[in-house]
Amino acid sequence: MKKSRAKEATDGDLPSRLIDARIRELGDWRGEMLARVRAIIRQADPHVIEQVKWKKPSNAMRGVPVWEHDGIICTGETYKNAVKMTFAKGASLDDPSGLFNASLEGNTRRAIDLHEGDRINEKALKALIRTAVALNTSALKRKMKA
């Protein structure tokens, strides 16, 4: 059975509304930082898809904002003292500006912890996001050829 286009549009908007609600709910610098990060991601990749995943009791069933394009680009978790952007394939990304400052010991992920008062190097972050998208896209193309 096919979903109607109206239903698809409504369902597709739900994750964005959940992220909007999370930003409002935070109501402090973390909400502002998450909103800023989200805007930068959307500017870097206008085709990004927003999701909310991993709803569980430890995050009060709110889930985690996730940005995807042919796979996960990054997540946006909020903690008491930080907003953490975790890049799913961060260990495979070039980071010439040294944005990654957390989860550096792993073989797959890398993260950027943003704290109150931090300034975001938007140019470098957009470049990192675009590099993550390119990696996802090339991996998908290789997978489809195989």
Coordinates of N, CA and C in Angstrom, one line a residue:
M1 N 0.8 -1.2 0.0 CA 0.0 0.0 0.0 C 0.9 1.2 0.0
K2 N 0.6 2.2 -0.9 CA 1.4 3.4 -1.0 C 0.9 4.5 -0.1
K3 N 1.9 5.2 0.5 CA 1.5 6.3 1.4 C 1.2 7.5 0.5
S4 N 0.3 8.3 1.0 CA 0.0 9.5 0.2 C 1.1 10.5 0.4
R5 N 1.3 11.4 -0.6 CA 2.3 12.4 -0.5 C 2.2 13.3 0.7
A6 N 0.9 13.6 1.0 CA 0.7 14.5 2.2 C 1.1 13.8 3.4
K7 N 0.9 12.5 3.5 CA 1.3 11.8 4.7 C 2.8 11.7 4.8
E8 N 3.5 11.5 3.7 CA 4.9 11.5 3.7 C 5.5 12.8 4.1
A9 N 4.9 13.9 3.6 CA 5.4 15.2 4.0 C 5.3 15.4 5.5
T10 N 4.1 15.1 6.0 CA 3.9 15.2 7.5 C 4.9 14.4 8.3
D11 N 5.0 13.1 7.9 CA 5.9 12.2 8.6 C 7.4 12.8 8.5
G12 N 7.7 13.3 7.3 CA 9.1 13.8 7.1 C 9.4 15.0 8.0
D13 N 8.4 15.7 8.3 CA 8.6 17.0 9.1 C 8.7 16.6 10.6
L14 N 8.3 15.5 11.0 CA 8.3 15.2 12.4 C 9.6 15.3 13.1
P15 N 10.7 14.7 12.6 CA 12.0 14.8 13.2 C 12.4 16.2 13.4
S16 N 12.2 17.1 12.4 CA 12.6 18.5 12.5 C 11.8 19.2 13.6
R17 N 10.5 18.8 13.7 CA 9.7 19.4 14.8 C 10.2 18.9 16.2
L18 N 10.6 17.7 16.2 CA 11.2 17.2 17.5 C 12.5 17.9 17.9
I19 N 13.3 18.2 16.9 CA 14.6 18.9 17.1 C 14.2 20.3 17.5
D20 N 13.3 21.0 16.9 CA 12.8 22.3 17.2 C 12.4 22.3 18.7
A21 N 11.6 21.3 19.1 CA 11.1 21.2 20.5 C 12.2 21.1 21.4
R22 N 13.2 20.3 21.1 CA 14.4 20.0 22.0 C 15.1 21.3 22.2
I23 N 15.3 22.1 21.1 CA 16.1 23.4 21.2 C 15.3 24.3 22.1
R24 N 14.0 24.4 22.0 CA 13.2 25.3 22.8 C 13.2 24.8 24.3
E25 N 13.1 23.5 24.5 CA 13.1 22.9 25.8 C 14.4 23.2 26.6
L26 N 15.5 23.2 25.9 CA 16.8 23.5 26.6 C 16.8 24.9 27.1
G27 N 16.4 25.8 26.3 CA 16.2 27.2 26.7 C 17.4 27.9 27.3
D28 N 18.6 27.4 26.9 CA 19.8 28.1 27.4 C 20.8 28.1 26.3
W29 N 22.1 28.3 26.7 CA 23.1 28.3 25.7 C 23.2 27.1 24.9
R30 N 22.9 25.9 25.5 CA 22.9 24.6 24.8 C 21.9 24.6 23.6
G31 N 20.7 25.1 23.8 CA 19.7 25.2 22.8 C 20.2 26.1 21.7
E32 N 20.8 27.3 22.0 CA 21.3 28.2 21.1 C 22.4 27.6 20.2
M33 N 23.3 26.8 20.9 CA 24.4 26.2 20.3 C 23.9 25.1 19.3
L34 N 23.0 24.3 19.8 CA 22.4 23.2 18.9 C 21.8 23.8 17.7
A35 N 21.0 24.9 17.9 CA 20.4 25.6 16.8 C 21.4 26.1 15.8
R36 N 22.5 26.7 16.3 CA 23.6 27.2 15.4 C 24.2 26.1 14.6
V37 N 24.5 25.0 15.3 CA 25.1 23.8 14.7 C 24.2 23.3 13.6
R38 N 22.9 23.2 13.9 CA 21.9 22.7 12.9 C 21.9 23.6 11.7
A39 N 21.9 24.9 11.9 CA 21.9 25.9 10.8 C 23.1 25.7 9.9
I40 N 24.3 25.5 10.5 CA 25.5 25.3 9.8 C 25.5 24.0 8.9
I41 N 24.9 23.0 9.5 CA 24.8 21.7 8.8 C 23.9 21.9 7.6
R42 N 22.8 22.6 7.8 CA 21.8 22.8 6.7 C 22.4 23.7 5.6
Q43 N 23.3 24.6 6.0 CA 23.9 25.5 5.0 C 25.0 24.7 4.2
A44 N 25.7 23.8 4.9 CA 26.7 23.0 4.3 C 26.2 22.0 3.3
D45 N 25.0 21.4 3.7 CA 24.4 20.4 2.9 C 22.9 20.6 2.8
P46 N 22.4 21.3 1.8 CA 20.9 21.6 1.7 C 20.1 20.4 1.6
H47 N 20.7 19.2 1.3 CA 20.0 18.0 1.1 C 20.0 17.1 2.3
V48 N 20.5 17.6 3.4 CA 20.6 16.8 4.6 C 19.2 16.4 5.1
I49 N 19.2 15.2 5.7 CA 17.9 14.7 6.3 C 18.1 14.7 7.8
E50 N 17.1 15.2 8.5 CA 17.1 15.2 9.9 C 16.3 14.0 10.5
Q51 N 16.9 13.4 11.5 CA 16.2 12.3 12.1 C 16.4 12.5 13.7
V52 N 15.6 11.7 14.4 CA 15.8 11.6 15.8 C 15.8 10.2 16.1
K53 N 17.0 9.7 16.7 CA 17.2 8.3 17.0 C 17.5 8.0 18.4
W54 N 17.5 6.8 18.8 CA 17.9 6.3 20.1 C 17.2 6.9 21.2
K55 N 15.9 6.8 21.1 CA 15.0 7.3 22.3 C 15.1 6.2 23.4
K56 N 15.5 6.6 24.6 CA 15.6 5.7 25.7 C 15.4 6.4 27.0
P57 N 15.2 5.7 28.1 CA 15.0 6.4 29.4 C 16.2 7.3 29.8
S58 N 17.4 7.0 29.4 CA 18.5 7.8 29.8 C 18.5 9.2 29.2
N59 N 17.8 9.4 28.1 CA 17.6 10.7 27.5 C 16.2 11.2 27.6
A60 N 15.5 10.7 28.6 CA 14.1 11.0 28.8 C 13.2 10.8 27.6
M61 N 13.6 9.8 26.8 CA 12.9 9.4 25.6 C 12.8 10.5 24.5
R62 N 13.7 11.4 24.6 CA 13.8 12.5 23.6 C 14.5 12.1 22.4
G63 N 15.4 11.2 22.5 CA 16.3 10.8 21.4 C 17.4 11.8 21.1
V64 N 18.1 11.5 20.0 CA 19.3 12.3 19.7 C 19.1 12.8 18.3
P65 N 19.3 14.1 18.1 CA 19.2 14.6 16.7 C 20.3 14.0 15.8
V66 N 20.0 13.6 14.6 CA 20.9 13.0 13.7 C 20.8 13.6 12.3
W67 N 21.9 13.9 11.7 CA 21.9 14.5 10.4 C 22.5 13.5 9.4
E68 N 21.7 13.2 8.3 CA 22.2 12.1 7.4 C 22.2 12.6 6.0
H69 N 23.1 12.0 5.2 CA 23.1 12.1 3.7 C 23.8 10.9 3.2
D70 N 23.1 9.9 2.7 CA 23.7 8.6 2.3 C 24.4 7.9 3.5
G71 N 23.8 8.1 4.6 CA 24.4 7.6 5.9 C 24.5 8.7 6.9
I72 N 24.8 8.4 8.1 CA 24.9 9.4 9.2 C 26.1 10.3 9.0
I73 N 25.9 11.6 9.0 CA 27.0 12.6 9.0 C 27.4 12.8 10.4
C74 N 26.5 13.2 11.3 CA 26.8 13.5 12.7 C 25.5 13.5 13.5
T75 N 25.8 13.5 14.8 CA 24.7 13.6 15.8 C 24.9 14.8 16.6
G76 N 23.9 15.3 17.3 CA 24.0 16.5 18.2 C 23.4 16.2 19.5
E77 N 24.3 15.7 20.4 CA 23.9 15.4 21.8 C 24.1 16.6 22.7
T78 N 23.2 16.7 23.7 CA 23.4 17.8 24.7 C 23.6 17.3 26.1
Y79 N 24.6 17.8 26.7 CA 25.0 17.4 28.1 C 24.9 18.7 28.9
K80 N 25.1 18.5 30.2 CA 25.1 19.7 31.1 C 26.1 20.8 30.7
N81 N 27.3 20.3 30.3 CA 28.4 21.3 30.1 C 28.8 21.4 28.6
A82 N 28.1 20.6 27.7 CA 28.6 20.6 26.3 C 27.5 20.2 25.4
V83 N 27.7 20.7 24.1 CA 26.9 20.2 23.0 C 28.0 19.4 22.2
K84 N 27.7 18.1 22.0 CA 28.6 17.2 21.3 C 28.2 16.8 19.9
M85 N 29.0 17.2 19.0 CA 28.7 16.8 17.6 C 29.6 15.6 17.3
T86 N 29.0 14.4 17.2 CA 29.8 13.2 16.9 C 29.6 12.8 15.5
F87 N 30.8 12.7 14.8 CA 30.8 12.4 13.4 C 31.0 10.8 13.3
A88 N 30.0 10.2 12.6 CA 30.0 8.7 12.6 C 31.3 8.1 12.0
K89 N 31.8 8.8 11.0 CA 33.0 8.3 10.3 C 34.2 9.3 10.5
G90 N 34.2 9.9 11.6 CA 35.1 11.0 11.9 C 36.6 10.6 11.8
A91 N 36.9 9.4 12.2 CA 38.3 9.0 12.1 C 38.8 8.9 10.7
S92 N 37.9 8.8 9.7 CA 38.3 8.7 8.3 C 38.3 10.1 7.6
L93 N 38.0 11.1 8.4 CA 37.9 12.5 7.8 C 39.2 13.3 8.1
D94 N 39.6 14.0 7.1 CA 40.7 15.0 7.3 C 40.1 16.2 8.1
D95 N 40.9 16.6 9.0 CA 40.4 17.7 9.9 C 41.6 18.7 10.0
P96 N 41.9 19.4 8.9 CA 43.0 20.3 8.9 C 42.9 21.5 9.9
S97 N 41.7 21.8 10.3 CA 41.5 22.9 11.2 C 41.5 22.5 12.7
G98 N 41.6 21.2 12.9 CA 41.7 20.7 14.3 C 40.4 20.9 15.0
L99 N 39.3 20.7 14.4 CA 38.0 20.8 15.1 C 37.7 19.7 16.1
F100 N 38.1 18.5 15.7 CA 37.8 17.4 16.6 C 38.6 17.5 17.9
N101 N 37.9 17.5 19.0 CA 38.6 17.6 20.3 C 38.1 16.6 21.3
A102 N 37.3 15.6 20.9 CA 36.8 14.6 21.8 C 36.6 13.2 21.0
S103 N 36.6 12.2 21.8 CA 36.5 10.8 21.2 C 37.6 10.6 20.2
L104 N 38.8 11.0 20.5 CA 39.9 10.9 19.6 C 40.6 9.5 19.6
E105 N 40.3 8.7 20.6 CA 41.0 7.4 20.7 C 40.3 6.3 19.9
G106 N 39.1 6.5 19.4 CA 38.4 5.5 18.7 C 38.9 5.3 17.2
N107 N 38.5 4.2 16.6 CA 38.9 3.9 15.2 C 37.9 4.4 14.2
T108 N 36.7 4.8 14.7 CA 35.6 5.2 13.8 C 35.1 6.6 14.0
R109 N 34.6 6.9 15.2 CA 34.0 8.2 15.4 C 35.0 9.2 15.9
R110 N 34.6 10.5 15.7 CA 35.3 11.6 16.3 C 34.3 12.6 16.7
A111 N 34.6 13.5 17.7 CA 33.6 14.4 18.1 C 34.2 15.8 18.3
I112 N 33.2 16.7 18.3 CA 33.6 18.1 18.7 C 32.7 18.5 19.9
D113 N 33.3 18.8 21.0 CA 32.6 19.3 22.2 C 32.6 20.8 22.1
L114 N 31.4 21.3 22.2 CA 31.2 22.8 22.2 C 30.7 23.2 23.6
H115 N 31.4 24.2 24.2 CA 31.0 24.6 25.5 C 30.5 26.0 25.5
E116 N 29.9 26.4 26.5 CA 29.3 27.8 26.6 C 30.4 28.8 26.3
G117 N 30.0 29.7 25.4 CA 31.0 30.8 25.0 C 31.9 30.4 23.9
D118 N 31.9 29.2 23.5 CA 32.8 28.8 22.3 C 32.3 29.4 21.0
R119 N 33.2 29.8 20.2 CA 32.9 30.3 18.9 C 33.1 29.2 17.9
I120 N 32.3 29.1 16.9 CA 32.4 28.0 15.9 C 33.1 28.5 14.7
N121 N 34.1 27.8 14.3 CA 34.7 28.1 13.0 C 33.8 27.6 11.9
E122 N 32.9 28.4 11.4 CA 31.9 28.0 10.5 C 32.4 27.4 9.2
K123 N 33.4 28.1 8.7 CA 34.0 27.7 7.4 C 34.6 26.3 7.5
A124 N 35.4 26.1 8.6 CA 36.0 24.8 8.8 C 34.9 23.7 9.1
L125 N 33.9 24.0 9.8 CA 32.8 23.0 10.1 C 32.1 22.7 8.9
K126 N 31.8 23.6 8.0 CA 31.1 23.4 6.8 C 31.9 22.4 5.9
A127 N 33.2 22.7 5.9 CA 34.1 21.9 5.1 C 34.1 20.4 5.6
L128 N 34.2 20.3 6.9 CA 34.2 19.0 7.5 C 32.9 18.2 7.2
I129 N 31.7 18.9 7.3 CA 30.4 18.3 7.0 C 30.4 17.9 5.5
R130 N 30.9 18.7 4.6 CA 30.9 18.4 3.2 C 31.8 17.2 2.9
T131 N 32.9 17.1 3.7 CA 33.8 16.0 3.5 C 33.1 14.7 4.0
A132 N 32.4 14.8 5.1 CA 31.6 13.6 5.6 C 30.6 13.2 4.6
V133 N 29.9 14.1 4.0 CA 28.9 13.8 3.0 C 29.6 13.1 1.8
A134 N 30.7 13.6 1.3 CA 31.4 13.0 0.2 C 31.8 11.6 0.5
L135 N 32.3 11.4 1.8 CA 32.7 10.0 2.2 C 31.5 9.1 2.1
N136 N 30.4 9.5 2.7 CA 29.2 8.7 2.7 C 28.7 8.4 1.3
T137 N 28.7 9.4 0.4 CA 28.2 9.2 -1.0 C 29.2 8.3 -1.7
S138 N 30.5 8.4 -1.5 CA 31.4 7.5 -2.3 C 31.3 6.1 -1.7
A139 N 31.1 5.9 -0.5 CA 30.9 4.6 0.1 C 29.6 3.9 -0.4
L140 N 28.5 4.7 -0.6 CA 27.3 4.2 -1.1 C 27.5 3.8 -2.6
K141 N 28.2 4.6 -3.3 CA 28.4 4.3 -4.7 C 29.2 3.0 -4.9
R142 N 30.2 2.8 -4.0 CA 31.0 1.6 -4.1 C 30.2 0.4 -3.7
K143 N 29.3 0.6 -2.7 CA 28.4 -0.5 -2.3 C 27.4 -0.9 -3.4
M144 N 26.9 0.1 -4.1 CA 25.9 -0.2 -5.1 C 26.6 -0.9 -6.3
K145 N 27.9 -0.6 -6.6 CA 28.6 -1.2 -7.7 C 28.9 -2.7 -7.4
A146 N 29.1 -3.0 -6.1 CA 29.5 -4.4 -5.7 C 28.3 -5.3 -5.8

